[in-house]
């Protein structure tokens, strides 16, 4: 069986999760890793983050594991790595620095057959795919794709379920998000006022572009969704607090039933949790949407509040791996008709 040959542009948190997940799947082989970091430190991080459960070996410029031999190559701008030398099928750009359509096209010009982002793009590309929402639309001729963001996945899935079962007038959400690598640990001048404050000491309100991409993926929600984010001083584990006005009155048991049904239909993507969980309880979960059954609140009429948990980086790594395999199947079938 021929394996999907993967190149990683950037070896940050999400790409390292992808690397470890691919070690457990013989369908994908990682053949090249492009990063500005020192190879000995990058290989050390893989082992340190798993507390020694994963122990790749650094042999010269190669990271060697049960998955195969991945060549470390220099970092830099898009298009600098000659992916054709490695016969790469898919490049995963996890830098977060090169998210435009033009940046992605440079990987294609350098020999990659397809490029995927670990977050949403800055402009329109061939397809932004949310598993369980629009993954049935993928086509073999999609070359520039994204699996969305963790918040986009959670919110889009929840809105789809609510809309199909009860109808949705409009919704507003706040994602309570673990701090990110672009935030300073101490106050330091950054790209805006709030992002200049210490991630380790503050709850920091920030913008999110998730509503924009939800409206793009699901045009029926255009003008109906607003959202914001609050980055908080925890390293992992995030929460989506969504308030939705439905088209009809329901009971809490009604939504519990439809969420249970959705979890059975997409068991690797949606989970229903009845325990009184907190953020650390969802670390290393592959689920894009963990519905907190105990937390649901219902107004006397049609307004409902739901809490949705997710481990942002781990869930996104899982969705990207799903997307790699889905496109490989589409290629072999000639695309989805």
mmCIF file of C-alpha atoms in Angstrom:
data_model
loop_
_atom_site.group_PDB
_atom_site.id
_atom_site.type_symbol
_atom_site.label_atom_id
_atom_site.label_comp_id
_atom_site.label_asym_id
_atom_site.label_seq_id
_atom_site.Cartn_x
_atom_site.Cartn_y
_atom_site.Cartn_z
ATOM 1 C CA UNK A 1 0.000 0.000 0.000
ATOM 2 C CA UNK A 2 1.398 3.385 -0.997
ATOM 3 C CA UNK A 3 1.502 5.868 1.867
ATOM 4 C CA UNK A 4 0.550 9.538 1.778
ATOM 5 C CA UNK A 5 3.789 11.539 1.840
ATOM 6 C CA UNK A 6 3.491 14.497 4.194
ATOM 7 C CA UNK A 7 5.648 17.579 4.618
ATOM 8 C CA UNK A 8 5.347 19.793 7.699
ATOM 9 C CA UNK A 9 5.984 23.516 7.331
ATOM 10 C CA UNK A 10 6.559 24.584 10.908
ATOM 11 C CA UNK A 11 6.921 22.111 13.768
ATOM 12 C CA UNK A 12 4.903 23.896 16.435
ATOM 13 C CA UNK A 13 2.240 22.479 18.720
ATOM 14 C CA UNK A 14 -0.323 21.322 16.132
ATOM 15 C CA UNK A 15 2.256 19.866 13.688
ATOM 16 C CA UNK A 16 3.905 17.977 16.556
ATOM 17 C CA UNK A 17 0.518 16.495 17.488
ATOM 18 C CA UNK A 18 0.075 15.520 13.825
ATOM 19 C CA UNK A 19 3.514 13.893 13.830
ATOM 20 C CA UNK A 20 2.622 11.773 16.853
ATOM 21 C CA UNK A 21 -0.791 10.828 15.453
ATOM 22 C CA UNK A 22 0.801 9.711 12.188
ATOM 23 C CA UNK A 23 3.120 7.400 14.134
ATOM 24 C CA UNK A 24 -0.019 5.418 14.973
ATOM 25 C CA UNK A 25 -1.349 5.316 11.387
ATOM 26 C CA UNK A 26 0.427 3.512 8.560
ATOM 27 C CA UNK A 27 -1.536 5.445 5.919
ATOM 28 C CA UNK A 28 0.651 8.562 6.300
ATOM 29 C CA UNK A 29 4.429 8.984 6.218
ATOM 30 C CA UNK A 30 6.062 12.263 7.253
ATOM 31 C CA UNK A 31 9.051 12.761 4.974
ATOM 32 C CA UNK A 32 10.155 16.363 5.626
ATOM 33 C CA UNK A 33 9.945 18.936 8.424
ATOM 34 C CA UNK A 34 10.741 22.592 7.791
ATOM 35 C CA UNK A 35 11.355 24.752 10.839
ATOM 36 C CA UNK A 36 13.694 27.493 12.027
ATOM 37 C CA UNK A 37 14.356 25.670 15.306
ATOM 38 C CA UNK A 38 17.354 23.474 16.042
ATOM 39 C CA UNK A 39 16.600 19.819 15.147
ATOM 40 C CA UNK A 40 17.897 18.535 18.500
ATOM 41 C CA UNK A 41 15.486 20.824 20.378
ATOM 42 C CA UNK A 42 12.552 20.020 18.096
ATOM 43 C CA UNK A 43 13.082 16.273 18.562
ATOM 44 C CA UNK A 44 13.448 16.797 22.310
ATOM 45 C CA UNK A 45 10.083 18.587 22.443
ATOM 46 C CA UNK A 46 8.311 15.607 20.875
ATOM 47 C CA UNK A 47 9.627 13.366 23.643
ATOM 48 C CA UNK A 48 9.181 15.898 26.466
ATOM 49 C CA UNK A 49 5.556 16.663 25.626
ATOM 50 C CA UNK A 50 4.640 12.984 25.813
ATOM 51 C CA UNK A 51 6.690 12.404 28.978
ATOM 52 C CA UNK A 52 8.850 9.893 27.149
ATOM 53 C CA UNK A 53 6.028 7.821 25.640
ATOM 54 C CA UNK A 54 7.186 8.870 22.164
ATOM 55 C CA UNK A 55 10.950 8.719 21.577
ATOM 56 C CA UNK A 56 12.003 9.622 18.042
ATOM 57 C CA UNK A 57 15.734 9.554 17.371
ATOM 58 C CA UNK A 58 17.716 12.299 15.715
ATOM 59 C CA UNK A 59 20.113 10.767 13.197
ATOM 60 C CA UNK A 60 21.999 13.534 11.455
ATOM 61 C CA UNK A 61 19.310 15.704 9.837
ATOM 62 C CA UNK A 62 16.633 13.006 10.092
ATOM 63 C CA UNK A 63 13.977 12.486 12.749
ATOM 64 C CA UNK A 64 13.555 8.720 12.889
ATOM 65 C CA UNK A 65 10.564 6.921 14.405
ATOM 66 C CA UNK A 66 8.242 4.025 13.706
ATOM 67 C CA UNK A 67 6.610 6.283 11.092
ATOM 68 C CA UNK A 68 9.820 6.486 9.038
ATOM 69 C CA UNK A 69 12.566 9.034 8.426
ATOM 70 C CA UNK A 70 11.642 12.722 8.241
ATOM 71 C CA UNK A 71 14.324 15.067 6.900
ATOM 72 C CA UNK A 72 14.789 18.369 8.744
ATOM 73 C CA UNK A 73 15.167 21.258 6.306
ATOM 74 C CA UNK A 74 15.503 24.980 6.874
ATOM 75 C CA UNK A 75 12.567 27.257 7.580
ATOM 76 C CA UNK A 76 11.819 30.618 6.032
ATOM 77 C CA UNK A 77 9.120 31.905 3.735
ATOM 78 C CA UNK A 78 6.703 29.805 1.688
ATOM 79 C CA UNK A 79 8.197 28.350 -1.474
ATOM 80 C CA UNK A 80 11.738 28.049 -0.105
ATOM 81 C CA UNK A 81 11.518 24.298 0.513
ATOM 82 C CA UNK A 82 11.779 22.172 -2.674
ATOM 83 C CA UNK A 83 8.961 19.780 -1.811
ATOM 84 C CA UNK A 84 9.322 17.996 -5.165
ATOM 85 C CA UNK A 85 12.664 16.572 -4.019
ATOM 86 C CA UNK A 86 10.785 14.724 -1.260
ATOM 87 C CA UNK A 87 7.878 13.751 -3.564
ATOM 88 C CA UNK A 88 5.471 15.338 -1.067
ATOM 89 C CA UNK A 89 1.729 14.793 -1.556
ATOM 90 C CA UNK A 90 0.522 17.229 1.125
ATOM 91 C CA UNK A 91 2.202 20.127 2.899
ATOM 92 C CA UNK A 92 0.770 21.146 6.272
ATOM 93 C CA UNK A 93 1.563 24.812 6.917
ATOM 94 C CA UNK A 94 1.434 25.239 10.683
ATOM 95 C CA UNK A 95 3.421 28.465 10.919
ATOM 96 C CA UNK A 96 0.341 30.737 11.180
ATOM 97 C CA UNK A 97 2.524 33.300 9.376
ATOM 98 C CA UNK A 98 1.747 32.324 5.767
ATOM 99 C CA UNK A 99 -2.021 32.023 5.521
ATOM 100 C CA UNK A 100 -2.834 33.870 2.299
ATOM 101 C CA UNK A 101 -3.806 32.188 -0.953
ATOM 102 C CA UNK A 102 -0.584 33.428 -2.557
ATOM 103 C CA UNK A 103 1.562 32.036 0.264
ATOM 104 C CA UNK A 104 -0.106 28.650 -0.125
ATOM 105 C CA UNK A 105 0.342 28.673 -3.900
ATOM 106 C CA UNK A 106 4.105 29.004 -3.410
ATOM 107 C CA UNK A 107 4.164 25.543 -1.823
ATOM 108 C CA UNK A 108 2.438 24.168 -4.941
ATOM 109 C CA UNK A 109 5.003 25.920 -7.153
ATOM 110 C CA UNK A 110 7.737 24.277 -5.037
ATOM 111 C CA UNK A 111 6.361 20.812 -5.783
ATOM 112 C CA UNK A 112 3.617 20.069 -3.239
ATOM 113 C CA UNK A 113 0.452 18.537 -4.672
ATOM 114 C CA UNK A 114 -1.834 19.985 -1.969
ATOM 115 C CA UNK A 115 -1.473 22.464 0.908
ATOM 116 C CA UNK A 116 -3.430 22.493 4.176
ATOM 117 C CA UNK A 117 -3.462 25.151 6.874
ATOM 118 C CA UNK A 118 -3.699 24.418 10.601
ATOM 119 C CA UNK A 119 -6.025 27.407 10.996
ATOM 120 C CA UNK A 120 -8.311 29.524 8.814
ATOM 121 C CA UNK A 121 -6.811 31.464 5.875
ATOM 122 C CA UNK A 122 -6.691 35.237 5.484
ATOM 123 C CA UNK A 123 -8.570 35.179 2.176
ATOM 124 C CA UNK A 124 -10.615 32.770 0.059
ATOM 125 C CA UNK A 125 -8.992 29.490 -0.968
ATOM 126 C CA UNK A 126 -10.336 26.340 -2.634
ATOM 127 C CA UNK A 127 -12.130 25.037 0.452
ATOM 128 C CA UNK A 128 -12.455 25.410 4.222
ATOM 129 C CA UNK A 129 -13.702 22.057 5.511
ATOM 130 C CA UNK A 130 -15.474 21.402 8.804
ATOM 131 C CA UNK A 131 -15.945 17.701 9.451
ATOM 132 C CA UNK A 132 -19.602 16.964 10.075
ATOM 133 C CA UNK A 133 -20.703 20.178 8.357
ATOM 134 C CA UNK A 134 -19.406 20.406 4.783
ATOM 135 C CA UNK A 135 -16.836 17.624 4.416
ATOM 136 C CA UNK A 136 -19.141 15.956 1.882
ATOM 137 C CA UNK A 137 -18.323 18.778 -0.583
ATOM 138 C CA UNK A 138 -14.604 18.096 -1.043
ATOM 139 C CA UNK A 139 -13.313 17.575 -4.582
ATOM 140 C CA UNK A 140 -10.114 16.096 -5.940
ATOM 141 C CA UNK A 141 -9.189 19.381 -7.625
ATOM 142 C CA UNK A 142 -9.077 21.249 -4.275
ATOM 143 C CA UNK A 143 -5.415 22.156 -3.828
ATOM 144 C CA UNK A 144 -5.495 24.914 -1.176
ATOM 145 C CA UNK A 145 -7.549 23.818 1.819
ATOM 146 C CA UNK A 146 -8.056 24.399 5.536
ATOM 147 C CA UNK A 147 -9.684 22.384 8.316
ATOM 148 C CA UNK A 148 -10.818 25.660 9.906
ATOM 149 C CA UNK A 149 -9.969 26.559 13.484
ATOM 150 C CA UNK A 150 -10.934 24.805 16.696
ATOM 151 C CA UNK A 151 -13.482 27.503 17.549
ATOM 152 C CA UNK A 152 -14.918 27.455 14.019
ATOM 153 C CA UNK A 153 -15.301 23.675 14.196
ATOM 154 C CA UNK A 154 -17.040 23.725 17.588
ATOM 155 C CA UNK A 155 -19.381 26.604 16.775
ATOM 156 C CA UNK A 156 -20.274 25.440 13.253
ATOM 157 C CA UNK A 157 -21.064 21.916 14.424
ATOM 158 C CA UNK A 158 -23.260 23.151 17.269
ATOM 159 C CA UNK A 159 -25.132 25.583 15.031
ATOM 160 C CA UNK A 160 -25.714 22.896 12.413
ATOM 161 C CA UNK A 161 -27.179 20.508 14.987
ATOM 162 C CA UNK A 162 -29.423 23.171 16.542
ATOM 163 C CA UNK A 163 -30.542 24.511 13.169
ATOM 164 C CA UNK A 164 -31.444 21.118 11.725
ATOM 165 C CA UNK A 165 -33.425 20.112 14.784
ATOM 166 C CA UNK A 166 -34.987 23.311 16.132
ATOM 167 C CA UNK A 167 -34.212 26.165 13.765
ATOM 168 C CA UNK A 168 -31.962 29.101 14.734
ATOM 169 C CA UNK A 169 -32.827 32.798 14.624
ATOM 170 C CA UNK A 170 -29.383 34.018 15.730
ATOM 171 C CA UNK A 171 -26.511 33.160 18.051
ATOM 172 C CA UNK A 172 -23.731 34.798 20.025
ATOM 173 C CA UNK A 173 -20.736 33.080 21.535
ATOM 174 C CA UNK A 174 -17.580 33.678 23.538
ATOM 175 C CA UNK A 175 -14.717 31.209 23.378
ATOM 176 C CA UNK A 176 -12.770 30.992 26.633
ATOM 177 C CA UNK A 177 -9.468 29.967 25.123
ATOM 178 C CA UNK A 178 -6.149 28.783 26.513
ATOM 179 C CA UNK A 179 -3.329 31.228 25.886
ATOM 180 C CA UNK A 180 -1.514 31.032 22.575
ATOM 181 C CA UNK A 181 2.146 31.075 21.547
ATOM 182 C CA UNK A 182 1.907 34.576 20.064
ATOM 183 C CA UNK A 183 1.082 36.104 23.482
ATOM 184 C CA UNK A 184 3.850 37.394 25.787
ATOM 185 C CA UNK A 185 4.335 35.854 29.229
ATOM 186 C CA UNK A 186 4.955 39.347 30.619
ATOM 187 C CA UNK A 187 3.646 42.720 29.440
ATOM 188 C CA UNK A 188 5.361 43.545 26.152
ATOM 189 C CA UNK A 189 4.427 45.833 23.261
ATOM 190 C CA UNK A 190 2.590 43.728 20.684
ATOM 191 C CA UNK A 191 0.309 44.176 17.682
ATOM 192 C CA UNK A 192 -2.557 45.592 19.751
ATOM 193 C CA UNK A 193 -3.187 46.890 23.253
ATOM 194 C CA UNK A 194 -4.744 43.840 24.880
ATOM 195 C CA UNK A 195 -2.410 41.332 23.215
ATOM 196 C CA UNK A 196 0.476 43.294 24.753
ATOM 197 C CA UNK A 197 -0.542 42.183 28.236
ATOM 198 C CA UNK A 198 0.784 39.133 30.074
ATOM 199 C CA UNK A 199 -0.920 35.862 29.072
ATOM 200 C CA UNK A 200 0.138 34.323 32.383
ATOM 201 C CA UNK A 201 -1.614 36.946 34.506
ATOM 202 C CA UNK A 202 -4.740 38.094 32.680
ATOM 203 C CA UNK A 203 -8.056 37.231 31.114
ATOM 204 C CA UNK A 204 -7.615 38.956 27.748
ATOM 205 C CA UNK A 205 -10.557 39.732 25.424
ATOM 206 C CA UNK A 206 -9.511 39.315 21.774
ATOM 207 C CA UNK A 207 -11.224 39.235 18.404
ATOM 208 C CA UNK A 208 -12.144 36.013 16.616
ATOM 209 C CA UNK A 209 -12.810 35.598 12.908
ATOM 210 C CA UNK A 210 -14.795 32.396 13.473
ATOM 211 C CA UNK A 211 -18.179 34.100 12.740
ATOM 212 C CA UNK A 212 -16.909 35.233 9.328
ATOM 213 C CA UNK A 213 -15.917 31.713 8.338
ATOM 214 C CA UNK A 214 -19.096 30.170 9.738
ATOM 215 C CA UNK A 215 -21.085 32.530 7.490
ATOM 216 C CA UNK A 216 -18.892 31.550 4.532
ATOM 217 C CA UNK A 217 -19.234 27.811 5.125
ATOM 218 C CA UNK A 218 -22.917 28.038 6.120
ATOM 219 C CA UNK A 219 -24.470 30.965 4.181
ATOM 220 C CA UNK A 220 -27.797 30.461 5.943
ATOM 221 C CA UNK A 221 -26.210 32.052 9.034
ATOM 222 C CA UNK A 222 -25.110 35.253 7.306
ATOM 223 C CA UNK A 223 -25.845 38.164 9.642
ATOM 224 C CA UNK A 224 -26.993 35.789 12.407
ATOM 225 C CA UNK A 225 -23.747 34.986 14.275
ATOM 226 C CA UNK A 226 -21.436 37.130 16.392
ATOM 227 C CA UNK A 227 -18.553 36.040 18.589
ATOM 228 C CA UNK A 228 -15.510 37.014 20.596
ATOM 229 C CA UNK A 229 -12.700 35.278 22.436
ATOM 230 C CA UNK A 230 -11.143 35.548 25.876
ATOM 231 C CA UNK A 231 -7.677 34.088 26.291
ATOM 232 C CA UNK A 232 -7.143 32.898 29.858
ATOM 233 C CA UNK A 233 -4.074 31.744 31.863
ATOM 234 C CA UNK A 234 -4.354 27.999 31.227
ATOM 235 C CA UNK A 235 -2.062 26.130 28.792
ATOM 236 C CA UNK A 236 -4.644 23.737 27.327
ATOM 237 C CA UNK A 237 -8.388 23.156 27.348
ATOM 238 C CA UNK A 238 -10.868 25.664 25.914
ATOM 239 C CA UNK A 239 -14.571 26.356 26.264
ATOM 240 C CA UNK A 240 -17.184 27.736 23.880
ATOM 241 C CA UNK A 241 -20.017 29.547 25.667
ATOM 242 C CA UNK A 242 -22.827 29.839 23.117
ATOM 243 C CA UNK A 243 -26.202 31.533 23.518
ATOM 244 C CA UNK A 244 -28.687 30.685 20.777
ATOM 245 C CA UNK A 245 -32.197 31.945 20.071
ATOM 246 C CA UNK A 246 -34.175 29.099 18.532
ATOM 247 C CA UNK A 247 -37.179 29.291 16.250
ATOM 248 C CA UNK A 248 -39.319 27.300 18.656
ATOM 249 C CA UNK A 249 -39.508 26.550 22.352
ATOM 250 C CA UNK A 250 -37.906 23.325 23.562
ATOM 251 C CA UNK A 251 -36.991 21.500 26.749
ATOM 252 C CA UNK A 252 -33.430 20.796 27.878
ATOM 253 C CA UNK A 253 -34.110 17.084 27.416
ATOM 254 C CA UNK A 254 -34.805 17.772 23.729
ATOM 255 C CA UNK A 255 -31.331 19.153 23.123
ATOM 256 C CA UNK A 256 -29.725 16.389 25.197
ATOM 257 C CA UNK A 257 -31.381 13.823 22.939
ATOM 258 C CA UNK A 258 -30.240 15.429 19.684
ATOM 259 C CA UNK A 259 -26.685 15.845 21.006
ATOM 260 C CA UNK A 260 -26.588 12.173 22.031
ATOM 261 C CA UNK A 261 -27.762 11.240 18.528
ATOM 262 C CA UNK A 262 -25.132 13.480 16.908
ATOM 263 C CA UNK A 263 -22.380 11.926 19.056
ATOM 264 C CA UNK A 264 -23.405 8.445 17.896
ATOM 265 C CA UNK A 265 -23.279 9.573 14.255
ATOM 266 C CA UNK A 266 -19.861 11.277 14.614
ATOM 267 C CA UNK A 267 -18.208 9.517 17.576
ATOM 268 C CA UNK A 268 -14.693 10.786 16.780
ATOM 269 C CA UNK A 269 -15.827 14.392 16.459
ATOM 270 C CA UNK A 270 -18.667 14.913 18.973
ATOM 271 C CA UNK A 271 -18.871 13.726 22.566
ATOM 272 C CA UNK A 272 -21.555 14.148 25.216
ATOM 273 C CA UNK A 273 -20.177 14.540 28.734
ATOM 274 C CA UNK A 274 -22.339 14.025 31.806
ATOM 275 C CA UNK A 275 -19.543 14.398 34.389
ATOM 276 C CA UNK A 276 -18.803 17.798 36.017
ATOM 277 C CA UNK A 277 -15.660 18.306 33.949
ATOM 278 C CA UNK A 278 -13.161 21.188 33.931
ATOM 279 C CA UNK A 279 -10.609 22.269 31.329
ATOM 280 C CA UNK A 280 -7.848 19.753 32.137
ATOM 281 C CA UNK A 281 -10.329 16.902 31.662
ATOM 282 C CA UNK A 282 -10.472 17.538 27.906
ATOM 283 C CA UNK A 283 -6.716 17.663 27.289
ATOM 284 C CA UNK A 284 -5.687 15.179 24.570
ATOM 285 C CA UNK A 285 -9.262 14.728 23.364
ATOM 286 C CA UNK A 286 -9.663 14.407 19.588
ATOM 287 C CA UNK A 287 -13.246 15.719 19.748
ATOM 288 C CA UNK A 288 -14.105 19.055 18.161
ATOM 289 C CA UNK A 289 -17.240 19.366 20.299
ATOM 290 C CA UNK A 290 -17.601 18.044 23.839
ATOM 291 C CA UNK A 291 -21.129 18.923 24.926
ATOM 292 C CA UNK A 292 -21.394 19.653 28.652
ATOM 293 C CA UNK A 293 -24.740 18.091 29.486
ATOM 294 C CA UNK A 294 -24.866 19.492 33.039
ATOM 295 C CA UNK A 295 -24.235 23.079 31.974
ATOM 296 C CA UNK A 296 -27.103 23.674 29.529
ATOM 297 C CA UNK A 297 -29.432 26.511 30.533
ATOM 298 C CA UNK A 298 -32.802 27.400 29.025
ATOM 299 C CA UNK A 299 -34.695 30.690 29.261
ATOM 300 C CA UNK A 300 -38.484 30.630 29.783
ATOM 301 C CA UNK A 301 -38.879 30.930 26.010
ATOM 302 C CA UNK A 302 -36.521 30.166 23.106
ATOM 303 C CA UNK A 303 -33.055 31.183 24.291
ATOM 304 C CA UNK A 304 -30.604 28.426 25.231
ATOM 305 C CA UNK A 305 -27.042 28.555 26.594
ATOM 306 C CA UNK A 306 -24.684 25.652 25.900
ATOM 307 C CA UNK A 307 -21.092 24.991 26.971
ATOM 308 C CA UNK A 308 -18.778 23.156 24.588
ATOM 309 C CA UNK A 309 -15.282 22.002 25.537
ATOM 310 C CA UNK A 310 -12.314 21.188 23.305
ATOM 311 C CA UNK A 311 -8.542 20.857 23.365
ATOM 312 C CA UNK A 312 -7.801 23.293 20.577
ATOM 313 C CA UNK A 313 -4.457 22.043 19.242
ATOM 314 C CA UNK A 314 -5.126 18.322 19.712
ATOM 315 C CA UNK A 315 -8.588 18.404 18.146
ATOM 316 C CA UNK A 316 -7.279 20.423 15.195
ATOM 317 C CA UNK A 317 -4.462 17.928 14.628
ATOM 318 C CA UNK A 318 -7.073 15.160 14.531
ATOM 319 C CA UNK A 319 -9.246 17.070 12.043
ATOM 320 C CA UNK A 320 -6.252 17.750 9.775
ATOM 321 C CA UNK A 321 -5.301 14.081 9.806
ATOM 322 C CA UNK A 322 -8.932 13.211 8.946
ATOM 323 C CA UNK A 323 -8.802 15.703 6.087
ATOM 324 C CA UNK A 324 -5.564 14.288 4.691
ATOM 325 C CA UNK A 325 -7.146 10.839 4.495
ATOM 326 C CA UNK A 326 -10.449 12.196 3.118
ATOM 327 C CA UNK A 327 -8.670 13.962 0.259
ATOM 328 C CA UNK A 328 -6.595 10.884 -0.475
ATOM 329 C CA UNK A 329 -9.851 8.961 -0.906
ATOM 330 C CA UNK A 330 -11.258 11.744 -3.101
ATOM 331 C CA UNK A 331 -8.150 11.630 -5.271
ATOM 332 C CA UNK A 332 -8.505 7.895 -5.766
ATOM 333 C CA UNK A 333 -12.207 8.208 -6.613
ATOM 334 C CA UNK A 334 -11.789 11.256 -8.803
ATOM 335 C CA UNK A 335 -13.436 13.572 -6.313
ATOM 336 C CA UNK A 336 -16.879 13.931 -4.798
ATOM 337 C CA UNK A 337 -19.556 14.351 -7.477
#
